XYZ file of C-alpha atoms in Angstrom:
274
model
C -11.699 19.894 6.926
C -9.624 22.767 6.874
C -6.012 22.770 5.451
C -2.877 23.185 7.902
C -0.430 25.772 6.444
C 3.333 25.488 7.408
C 6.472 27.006 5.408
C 8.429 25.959 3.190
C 11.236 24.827 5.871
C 8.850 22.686 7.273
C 7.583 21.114 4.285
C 11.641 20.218 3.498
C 12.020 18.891 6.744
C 8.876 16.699 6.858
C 9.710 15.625 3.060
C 13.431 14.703 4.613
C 11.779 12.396 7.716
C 9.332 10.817 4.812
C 12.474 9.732 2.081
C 15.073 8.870 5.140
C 12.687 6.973 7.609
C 10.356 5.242 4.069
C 6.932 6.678 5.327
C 4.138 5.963 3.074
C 2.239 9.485 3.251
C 3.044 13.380 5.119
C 0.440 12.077 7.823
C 2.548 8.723 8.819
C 5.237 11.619 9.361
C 3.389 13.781 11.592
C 1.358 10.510 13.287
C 4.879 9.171 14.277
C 6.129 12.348 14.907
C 2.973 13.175 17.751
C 3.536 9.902 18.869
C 7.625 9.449 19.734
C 6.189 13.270 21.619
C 3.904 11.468 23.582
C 6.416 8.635 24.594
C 8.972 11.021 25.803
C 6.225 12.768 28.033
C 5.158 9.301 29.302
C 9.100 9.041 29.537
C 9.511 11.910 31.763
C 6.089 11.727 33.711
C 6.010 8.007 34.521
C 8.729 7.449 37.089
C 7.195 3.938 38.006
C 8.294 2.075 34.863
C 9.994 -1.058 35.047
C 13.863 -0.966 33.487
C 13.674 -2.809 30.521
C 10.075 -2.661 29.920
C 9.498 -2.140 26.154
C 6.683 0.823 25.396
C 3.490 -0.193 23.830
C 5.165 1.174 20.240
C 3.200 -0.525 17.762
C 0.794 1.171 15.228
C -3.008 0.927 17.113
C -4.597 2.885 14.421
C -8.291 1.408 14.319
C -7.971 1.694 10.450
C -6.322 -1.405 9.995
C -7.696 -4.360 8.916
C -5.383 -6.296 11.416
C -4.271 -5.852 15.023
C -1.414 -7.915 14.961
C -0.556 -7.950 10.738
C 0.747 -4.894 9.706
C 3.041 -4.004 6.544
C 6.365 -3.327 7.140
C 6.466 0.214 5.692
C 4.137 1.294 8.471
C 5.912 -0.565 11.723
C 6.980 1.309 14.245
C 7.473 -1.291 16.889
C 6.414 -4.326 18.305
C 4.471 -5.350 21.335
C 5.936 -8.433 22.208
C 9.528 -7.879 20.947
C 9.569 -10.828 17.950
C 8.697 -10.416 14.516
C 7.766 -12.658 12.016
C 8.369 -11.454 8.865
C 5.994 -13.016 5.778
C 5.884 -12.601 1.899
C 1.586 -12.133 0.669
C 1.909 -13.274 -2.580
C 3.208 -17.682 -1.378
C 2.873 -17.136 2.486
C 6.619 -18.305 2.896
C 7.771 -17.089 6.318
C 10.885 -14.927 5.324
C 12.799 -14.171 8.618
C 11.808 -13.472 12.236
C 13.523 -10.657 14.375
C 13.693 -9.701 18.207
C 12.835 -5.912 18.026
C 14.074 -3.882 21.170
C 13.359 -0.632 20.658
C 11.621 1.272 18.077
C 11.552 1.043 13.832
C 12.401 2.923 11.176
C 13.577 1.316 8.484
C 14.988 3.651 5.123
C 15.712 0.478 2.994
C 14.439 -3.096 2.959
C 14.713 -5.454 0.415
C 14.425 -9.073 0.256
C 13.579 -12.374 -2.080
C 11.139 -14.449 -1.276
C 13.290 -17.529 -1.268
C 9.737 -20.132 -1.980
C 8.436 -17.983 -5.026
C 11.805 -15.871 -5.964
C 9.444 -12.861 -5.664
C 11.509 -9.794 -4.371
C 9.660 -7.834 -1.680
C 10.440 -4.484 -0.239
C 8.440 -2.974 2.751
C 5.735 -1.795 0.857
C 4.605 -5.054 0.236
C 6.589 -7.716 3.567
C 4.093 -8.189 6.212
C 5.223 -7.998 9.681
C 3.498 -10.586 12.288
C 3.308 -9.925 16.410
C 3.474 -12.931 18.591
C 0.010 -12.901 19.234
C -1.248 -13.311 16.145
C -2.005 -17.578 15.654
C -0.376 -18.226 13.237
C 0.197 -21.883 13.637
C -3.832 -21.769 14.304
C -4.438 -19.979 11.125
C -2.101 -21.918 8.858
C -3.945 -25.306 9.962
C -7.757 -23.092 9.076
C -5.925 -22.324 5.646
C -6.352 -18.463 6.453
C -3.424 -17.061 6.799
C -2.402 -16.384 3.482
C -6.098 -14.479 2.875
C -5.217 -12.673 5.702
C -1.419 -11.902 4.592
C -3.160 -10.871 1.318
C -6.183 -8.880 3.038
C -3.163 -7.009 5.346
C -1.553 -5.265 2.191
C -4.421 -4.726 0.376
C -5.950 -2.662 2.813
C -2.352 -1.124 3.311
C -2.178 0.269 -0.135
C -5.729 1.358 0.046
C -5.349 3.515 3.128
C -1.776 4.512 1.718
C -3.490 5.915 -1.389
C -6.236 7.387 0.539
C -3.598 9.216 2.263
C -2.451 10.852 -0.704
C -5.864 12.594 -1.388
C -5.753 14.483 1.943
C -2.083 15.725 1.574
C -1.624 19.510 2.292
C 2.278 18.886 1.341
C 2.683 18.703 -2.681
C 3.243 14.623 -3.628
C 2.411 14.076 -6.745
C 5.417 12.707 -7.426
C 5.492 10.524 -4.408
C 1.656 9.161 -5.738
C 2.371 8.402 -8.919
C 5.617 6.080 -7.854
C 3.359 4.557 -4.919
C 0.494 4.109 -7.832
C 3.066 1.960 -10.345
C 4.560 0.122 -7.396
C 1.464 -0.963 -6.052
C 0.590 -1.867 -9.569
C 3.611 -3.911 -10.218
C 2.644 -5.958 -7.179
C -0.359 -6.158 -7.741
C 0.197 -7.964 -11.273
C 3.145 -9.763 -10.206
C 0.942 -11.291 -7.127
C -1.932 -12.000 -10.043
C -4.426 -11.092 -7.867
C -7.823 -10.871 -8.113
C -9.096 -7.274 -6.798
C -11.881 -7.749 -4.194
C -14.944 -5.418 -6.109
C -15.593 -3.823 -3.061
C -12.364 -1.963 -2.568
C -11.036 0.674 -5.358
C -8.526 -0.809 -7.375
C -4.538 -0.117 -7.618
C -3.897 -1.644 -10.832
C -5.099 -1.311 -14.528
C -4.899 -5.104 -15.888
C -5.508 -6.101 -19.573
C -8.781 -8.293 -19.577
C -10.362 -6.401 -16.759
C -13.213 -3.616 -17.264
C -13.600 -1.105 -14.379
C -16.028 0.950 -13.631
C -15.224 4.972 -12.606
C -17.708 5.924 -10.033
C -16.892 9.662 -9.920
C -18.826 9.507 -13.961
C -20.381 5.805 -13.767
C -18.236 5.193 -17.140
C -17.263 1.850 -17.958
C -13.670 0.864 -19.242
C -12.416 -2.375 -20.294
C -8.302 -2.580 -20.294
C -7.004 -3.704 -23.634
C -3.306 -3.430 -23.447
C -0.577 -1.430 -22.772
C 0.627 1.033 -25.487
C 4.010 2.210 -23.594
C 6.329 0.536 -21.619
C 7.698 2.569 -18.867
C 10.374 1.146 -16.246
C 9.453 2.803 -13.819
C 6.345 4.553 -13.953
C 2.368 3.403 -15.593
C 1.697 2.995 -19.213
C -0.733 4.402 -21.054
C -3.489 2.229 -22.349
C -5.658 1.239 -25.943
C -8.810 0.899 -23.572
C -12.936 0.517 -24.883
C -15.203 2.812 -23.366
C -18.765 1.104 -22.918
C -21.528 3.813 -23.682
C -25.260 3.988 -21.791
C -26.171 3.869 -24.958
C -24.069 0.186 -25.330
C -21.917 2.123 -27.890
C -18.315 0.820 -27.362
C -15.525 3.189 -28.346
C -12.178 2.427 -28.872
C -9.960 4.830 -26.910
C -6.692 5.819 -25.350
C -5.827 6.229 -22.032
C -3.100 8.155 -20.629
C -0.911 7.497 -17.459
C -1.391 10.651 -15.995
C -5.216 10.205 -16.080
C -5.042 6.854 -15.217
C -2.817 7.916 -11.996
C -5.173 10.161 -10.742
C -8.389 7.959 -10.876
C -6.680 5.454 -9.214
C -5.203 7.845 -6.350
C -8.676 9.674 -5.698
C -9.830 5.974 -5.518
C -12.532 6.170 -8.600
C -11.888 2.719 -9.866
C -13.444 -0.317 -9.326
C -13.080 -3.321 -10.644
C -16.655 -4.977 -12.693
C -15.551 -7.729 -14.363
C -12.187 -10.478 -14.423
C -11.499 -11.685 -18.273
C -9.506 -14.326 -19.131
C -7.861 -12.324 -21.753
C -8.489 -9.838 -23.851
C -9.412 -9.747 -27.810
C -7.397 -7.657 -30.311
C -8.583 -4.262 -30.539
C -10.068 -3.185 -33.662
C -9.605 -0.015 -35.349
């Protein structure tokens, strides 16, 4: 696919809609962008509306895992005008909200008040009226599908990334440490079938772009607010096993170009020897 070229202007004014309005990626920009266009044609070409009929706002992107779950950081609006929203790591329902015109939220933090976990809208999932939920909390599935939601939020989120024309490495890195902070705080097992976020001690991975195994030993840094670097083994074809160091700037980009997956859950992890 070709790359789209735009000045520098543009790139500072897209970069200003992304930090003010909390979009996840340069193509949530543009996607919302194209659509509040298309709304204001519908707006001047459709003279038969109803007053007080509320546009069809919310995201339809076929993408999703989830009609009517979506994470917070990528609402736009809702199709019945009530929210519910839920925390994915206990299922505790957090607040509900009449919506009556469209989102965009710079800031939202809250604390989960069941499990004390605090939540921002990277990781709050936001639930239409149509969804059952009553139906799915008697099957026991809504908190797979609460966990299912964000998961395949922050893959698509990271996909994103890849396919940027607009420089973000920045931007990746801090989505790739927040999404790994989750991810550990949630203790989560990662679904083998979907490349991983996180880099957990007691967990080997496999790197399909070179078919290398890695086993996570521990963290060697401890950086507020960005990864650490890691004492890792290597695993061999040979069945050599190598005691190595990984850095966080490696270990960003594998996990942003989506090359790790996870093999194997340990229980924990055995001192490595040098």
């Amino acid at each position: 696919m070709a790359s789209v070229r735009v000045k520098e202007w543009t790139k500072k004014k897209l970069r200003e809609i992304r930090n003010a309005e909390s979009h996840s990626s340069y193509d949530s920009v543009i996607k919302t962008l194209l659509k509040d266009h298309k709304l204001a044609k519908y707006a001047d070409e459709d003279s038969h509306t109803a007053i007080g009929e509320s546009p069809q706002s919310q995201d339809t992107d076929s993408d999703k895992a989830f009609a009517d779950l979506t994470v917070l950081a990528e609402l736009t609006g809702s199709h019945d005008d009530v929210l519910f929203l839920w925390c994915p790591n206990c299922g505790n329902e957090l607040v509900h909200l009449t919506v009556t015109q469209l989102i965009g939220l710079s800031v939202f933090e809250m604390e989960c008040q069941r499990c004390l976990t605090h939540l921002d809208s990277q990781a709050i999932v936001a639930i239409e009226l149509r969804y059952p939920i009553e139906q799915k909390m008697i099957e026991g599935q809504l908190q797979a599908d609460l966990k299912s939601c964000v998961m395949d939020y922050w893959d698509r989120t990271l996909k994103a990334e890849t396919t940027e024309t607009v420089e973000t490495e920045p931007s990746a890195a801090r989505l790739v440490w927040q999404f790994d902070q989750y991810h550990k705080q949630f203790d989560w097992d990662w679904p083998t079938d979907i490349p991983t976020v996180s880099f957990v001690p007691g967990v080997t991975y496999s790197n399909t772009a070179t078919d290398e195994r890695i086993e996570a030993v521990e963290a060697i840094t401890e950086n507020r607010n960005a990864m650490d670097s890691y004492k890792i083994r290597r695993y061999t074809a040979d069945g050599d096993v190598i005691s190595d160091r990984l850095d966080s700037s490696t270990l960003v980009d594998w996990i942003v170009n989506r090359e790790l997956v996870v093999t194997e859950q340990s229980i924990e992890t055995t001192e490595l020897t040098t």
